[in-house]
Short mmCIF file of C-alpha atoms in Angstrom, two decimals:
data_model
loop_
_atom_site.label_atom_id
_atom_site.label_comp_id
_atom_site.label_asym_id
_atom_site.label_seq_id
_atom_site.Cartn_x
_atom_site.Cartn_y
_atom_site.Cartn_z
CA ASP A 1 -14.24 -3.60 -46.95
CA THR A 2 -13.87 -0.05 -45.59
CA GLU A 3 -15.17 1.66 -48.69
CA VAL A 4 -17.87 4.23 -49.17
CA THR A 5 -18.81 4.66 -52.82
CA GLN A 6 -20.47 7.67 -54.38
CA THR A 7 -21.97 8.14 -57.80
CA PRO A 8 -21.66 10.06 -59.98
CA LYS A 9 -18.14 11.45 -59.58
CA HIS A 10 -19.05 14.61 -61.46
CA LEU A 11 -22.42 16.17 -62.19
CA VAL A 12 -23.35 19.25 -64.17
CA MET A 13 -26.97 20.32 -63.92
CA GLY A 14 -29.11 23.27 -64.84
CA MET A 15 -31.17 25.16 -62.31
CA THR A 16 -34.39 23.51 -63.48
CA ASN A 17 -33.08 19.93 -63.45
CA LYS A 18 -33.79 17.16 -60.97
CA LYS A 19 -30.93 14.82 -60.18
CA SER A 20 -29.85 12.48 -57.41
CA LEU A 21 -26.57 11.66 -55.72
CA LYS A 22 -26.05 8.14 -54.49
CA CYS A 23 -23.93 6.79 -51.64
CA GLU A 24 -23.39 3.19 -50.62
CA GLN A 25 -21.51 1.39 -47.84
CA HIS A 26 -21.28 -2.28 -46.92
CA MET A 27 -19.54 -2.00 -43.57
CA GLY A 28 -22.70 -2.54 -41.55
CA HIS A 29 -22.60 1.06 -40.36
CA ARG A 30 -25.84 2.46 -38.96
CA ALA A 31 -25.06 6.17 -39.29
CA MET A 32 -24.71 7.99 -42.60
CA TYR A 33 -24.02 11.62 -43.37
CA TRP A 34 -24.13 14.18 -46.16
CA TYR A 35 -21.65 17.06 -46.21
CA LYS A 36 -21.19 20.00 -48.55
CA GLN A 37 -17.68 21.31 -49.09
CA LYS A 38 -16.73 24.49 -50.93
CA ALA A 39 -13.19 24.94 -52.24
CA LYS A 40 -10.58 25.52 -49.50
CA LYS A 41 -13.24 25.26 -46.77
CA PRO A 42 -14.06 22.53 -44.25
CA PRO A 43 -16.98 20.21 -44.88
CA GLU A 44 -20.35 21.49 -43.64
CA LEU A 45 -22.70 18.92 -42.20
CA MET A 46 -26.05 18.78 -43.99
CA PHE A 47 -27.88 15.66 -42.80
CA VAL A 48 -27.35 12.75 -40.42
CA TYR A 49 -29.21 9.45 -40.61
CA SER A 50 -29.07 7.15 -37.64
CA TYR A 51 -30.60 3.69 -38.03
CA GLU A 52 -32.25 4.88 -41.25
CA LYS A 53 -34.02 7.76 -39.50
CA LEU A 54 -33.16 11.38 -40.17
CA SER A 55 -31.71 12.67 -36.93
CA ILE A 56 -30.04 15.91 -37.97
CA ASN A 57 -31.04 18.43 -40.64
CA GLU A 58 -28.75 21.41 -40.39
CA SER A 59 -31.23 23.98 -41.75
CA VAL A 60 -30.60 22.85 -45.30
CA PRO A 61 -32.84 24.39 -48.00
CA SER A 62 -35.69 22.17 -49.19
CA ARG A 63 -34.19 21.94 -52.67
CA PHE A 64 -31.96 19.26 -51.08
CA SER A 65 -33.93 16.19 -50.07
CA PRO A 66 -32.21 13.23 -48.41
CA GLU A 67 -33.43 9.67 -48.47
CA CYS A 68 -32.19 6.51 -46.74
CA PRO A 69 -33.91 3.54 -48.45
CA ASN A 70 -31.98 1.00 -46.35
CA SER A 71 -29.03 0.80 -44.01
CA SER A 72 -26.50 0.62 -46.87
CA LEU A 73 -27.82 3.34 -49.14
CA LEU A 74 -28.12 7.08 -48.88
CA ASN A 75 -29.46 9.36 -51.60
CA LEU A 76 -29.52 13.11 -51.97
CA HIS A 77 -32.21 14.37 -54.31
CA LEU A 78 -31.54 17.74 -55.93
CA HIS A 79 -34.12 20.05 -57.44
CA ALA A 80 -34.08 23.69 -58.55
CA LEU A 81 -30.55 24.27 -57.33
CA GLN A 82 -28.76 27.59 -57.45
CA PRO A 83 -25.25 28.25 -58.81
CA GLU A 84 -24.02 28.77 -55.23
CA ASP A 85 -24.87 25.11 -54.55
CA SER A 86 -21.93 24.12 -56.73
CA ALA A 87 -19.57 22.23 -54.40
CA LEU A 88 -18.11 18.85 -53.52
CA TYR A 89 -20.75 16.69 -51.84
CA LEU A 90 -19.30 14.14 -49.49
CA CYS A 91 -21.05 11.13 -48.04
CA ALA A 92 -19.75 9.44 -44.90
CA SER A 93 -20.71 6.56 -42.65
CA SER A 94 -19.81 5.45 -39.14
CA HIS A 95 -20.59 2.50 -36.90
CA SER A 96 -23.09 4.70 -35.10
CA THR A 97 -23.22 8.29 -33.92
CA GLY A 98 -21.35 7.44 -30.71
CA LEU A 99 -18.54 9.76 -29.69
CA ALA A 100 -15.71 7.34 -30.45
CA TYR A 101 -16.70 6.39 -33.96
CA GLU A 102 -14.76 7.84 -36.84
CA GLN A 103 -16.46 8.58 -40.12
CA TYR A 104 -15.43 6.93 -43.35
CA PHE A 105 -15.85 9.23 -46.33
CA GLY A 106 -16.57 8.56 -49.96
CA PRO A 107 -14.64 10.26 -52.77
CA GLY A 108 -17.40 12.82 -53.26
CA THR A 109 -19.47 14.12 -56.14
CA ARG A 110 -18.32 17.40 -57.71
CA LEU A 111 -21.50 19.25 -58.55
CA THR A 112 -21.67 22.21 -60.89
CA VAL A 113 -24.94 24.11 -61.23
CA THR A 114 -25.20 26.19 -64.38
CA ALA B 1 -17.34 30.92 -30.67
CA GLN B 2 -15.46 28.54 -32.92
CA LYS B 3 -15.67 24.97 -31.78
CA ILE B 4 -12.42 23.97 -33.47
CA THR B 5 -9.58 26.39 -34.21
CA GLN B 6 -6.67 25.66 -36.49
CA THR B 7 -4.43 28.70 -36.60
CA GLN B 8 -1.98 27.54 -39.28
CA PRO B 9 -3.51 27.97 -42.74
CA GLY B 10 -0.35 26.65 -44.38
CA MET B 11 2.73 24.75 -43.23
CA PHE B 12 5.90 23.57 -44.94
CA VAL B 13 8.12 20.72 -43.78
CA GLN B 14 11.24 19.11 -45.17
CA GLU B 15 10.93 15.49 -46.18
CA LYS B 16 11.85 13.09 -43.31
CA GLU B 17 11.37 15.83 -40.69
CA ALA B 18 8.59 15.89 -38.07
CA VAL B 19 5.82 18.49 -38.12
CA THR B 20 3.16 19.55 -35.62
CA LEU B 21 -0.24 20.79 -36.73
CA ASP B 22 -2.10 22.78 -34.09
CA CYS B 23 -5.69 22.35 -33.01
CA THR B 24 -7.62 23.84 -30.10
CA TYR B 25 -11.23 23.09 -29.28
CA ASP B 26 -14.04 24.55 -27.26
CA THR B 27 -16.59 22.48 -25.39
CA SER B 28 -18.24 22.34 -22.00
CA ASP B 29 -19.18 18.67 -22.40
CA PRO B 30 -17.09 16.26 -20.32
CA SER B 31 -17.43 13.62 -23.04
CA TYR B 32 -16.23 14.26 -26.56
CA GLY B 33 -14.10 12.75 -29.26
CA LEU B 34 -11.33 14.39 -31.26
CA PHE B 35 -10.34 13.33 -34.76
CA TRP B 36 -7.85 14.24 -37.43
CA TYR B 37 -8.55 13.78 -41.12
CA LYS B 38 -6.35 14.19 -44.18
CA GLN B 39 -7.76 15.44 -47.48
CA PRO B 40 -5.47 15.12 -50.52
CA SER B 41 -6.20 17.17 -53.61
CA SER B 42 -8.31 14.27 -54.93
CA GLY B 43 -10.95 15.24 -52.36
CA GLU B 44 -11.45 12.13 -50.27
CA MET B 45 -11.30 12.61 -46.50
CA ILE B 46 -9.09 10.02 -44.82
CA PHE B 47 -9.39 9.29 -41.10
CA LEU B 48 -6.01 9.42 -39.34
CA ILE B 49 -6.36 9.27 -35.58
CA TYR B 50 -8.84 9.50 -32.70
CA GLN B 51 -8.54 10.70 -29.08
CA GLY B 52 -11.31 10.32 -26.51
CA SER B 53 -11.78 12.92 -23.81
CA TYR B 54 -11.22 10.33 -21.07
CA ASP B 55 -8.17 8.73 -22.65
CA GLN B 56 -5.16 9.03 -20.38
CA GLN B 57 -2.59 8.24 -23.04
CA ASN B 58 -1.93 10.17 -26.23
CA ALA B 59 -3.19 8.31 -29.29
CA THR B 60 -0.70 6.98 -31.83
CA GLU B 61 -1.22 5.43 -35.27
CA GLY B 62 1.97 4.65 -37.14
CA ARG B 63 3.68 7.94 -37.99
CA TYR B 64 0.79 9.95 -36.52
CA SER B 65 0.49 10.86 -32.88
CA LEU B 66 -1.89 13.19 -31.11
CA ASN B 67 -0.53 15.48 -28.42
CA PHE B 68 -3.59 15.78 -26.16
CA GLN B 69 -3.48 18.50 -23.51
CA LYS B 70 -6.93 18.46 -21.96
CA ALA B 71 -6.50 21.40 -19.61
CA ARG B 72 -5.37 23.59 -22.51
CA LYS B 73 -8.05 22.08 -24.79
CA SER B 74 -5.52 21.32 -27.45
CA ALA B 75 -5.15 18.26 -29.67
CA ASN B 76 -2.13 18.76 -31.91
CA LEU B 77 -1.25 16.27 -34.62
CA VAL B 78 2.38 15.24 -34.91
CA ILE B 79 3.53 13.62 -38.14
CA SER B 80 6.95 12.02 -37.88
CA ALA B 81 9.31 11.33 -40.79
CA SER B 82 7.27 13.35 -43.31
CA GLN B 83 6.82 11.91 -46.78
CA LEU B 84 5.92 13.63 -50.05
CA GLY B 85 2.55 11.86 -49.95
CA ASP B 86 1.73 13.68 -46.71
CA SER B 87 1.15 16.88 -48.68
CA ALA B 88 -2.56 17.53 -48.18
CA MET B 89 -5.11 19.50 -46.20
CA TYR B 90 -5.46 18.36 -42.59
CA PHE B 91 -8.65 18.88 -40.61
CA CYS B 92 -9.11 18.62 -36.87
CA ALA B 93 -12.65 17.64 -35.83
CA MET B 94 -14.67 17.10 -32.69
CA ARG B 95 -17.72 15.02 -31.92
CA GLU B 96 -19.91 15.90 -28.95
CA GLY B 97 -23.53 15.90 -27.82
CA PRO B 98 -25.71 13.35 -26.01
CA ASN B 99 -26.01 11.19 -29.14
CA GLY B 100 -22.65 12.13 -30.64
CA ASN B 101 -24.61 13.80 -33.41
CA GLN B 102 -22.76 17.08 -33.31
CA PHE B 103 -19.65 17.03 -35.44
CA TYR B 104 -17.45 20.05 -36.09
CA PHE B 105 -14.49 20.55 -38.39
CA GLY B 106 -11.75 23.14 -38.09
CA THR B 107 -10.77 25.31 -41.04
CA GLY B 108 -7.86 23.09 -41.92
CA THR B 109 -4.09 23.35 -42.37
CA SER B 110 -2.51 22.88 -45.79
CA LEU B 111 0.72 20.91 -45.40
CA THR B 112 3.37 20.89 -48.11
CA VAL B 113 6.28 18.46 -47.84
CA ILE B 114 9.41 19.73 -49.58
CA PRO B 115 11.83 17.19 -51.09
#
């Protein structure tokens, strides 16, 4: 099973809402990632979890809060977002953060902030 | 400086022909990994091929091959016998850093396969 699943597929939220994005993998991978991708742009790395510990936070605003409850699950909690946060949010996992390990991506959540 | 440069925003190729997508990278680390990903319009990123900085041979995966020229810091993707389903955005990426935590994507090349 080489699948990374993400829910929901689409999300529309107001600027005062609180919502969460969920990501799951069952490949035994120990590294998980959140990316933000705007239309016609490359993905931008937001967070990296390695062995369930946050190892990279790429200066992401505090209105995005990641959580890794266990090695298979990764959440992204959203609060007080701005319209410019509307984007495709991609989750990925890899065996570890070693140089040779490719990332497997989920289908993404298309987020619209109104 | 850009870590990964893809200079071809858009490319067209005739079905069944081969196409080369360019990628150059910038690093002073001796150890790094290079990757190519495909992103169809549906949005999911699909891993295609990997090349390690110490690999002597060019990587190949089916119709995909990576033309690795270390001295020129280039890692071009060659797709042979193009198919209509190859139409997508293609991203070159690099992983570096002591823990492999640093991961960079290029700006991408949009490939259109013409029947």
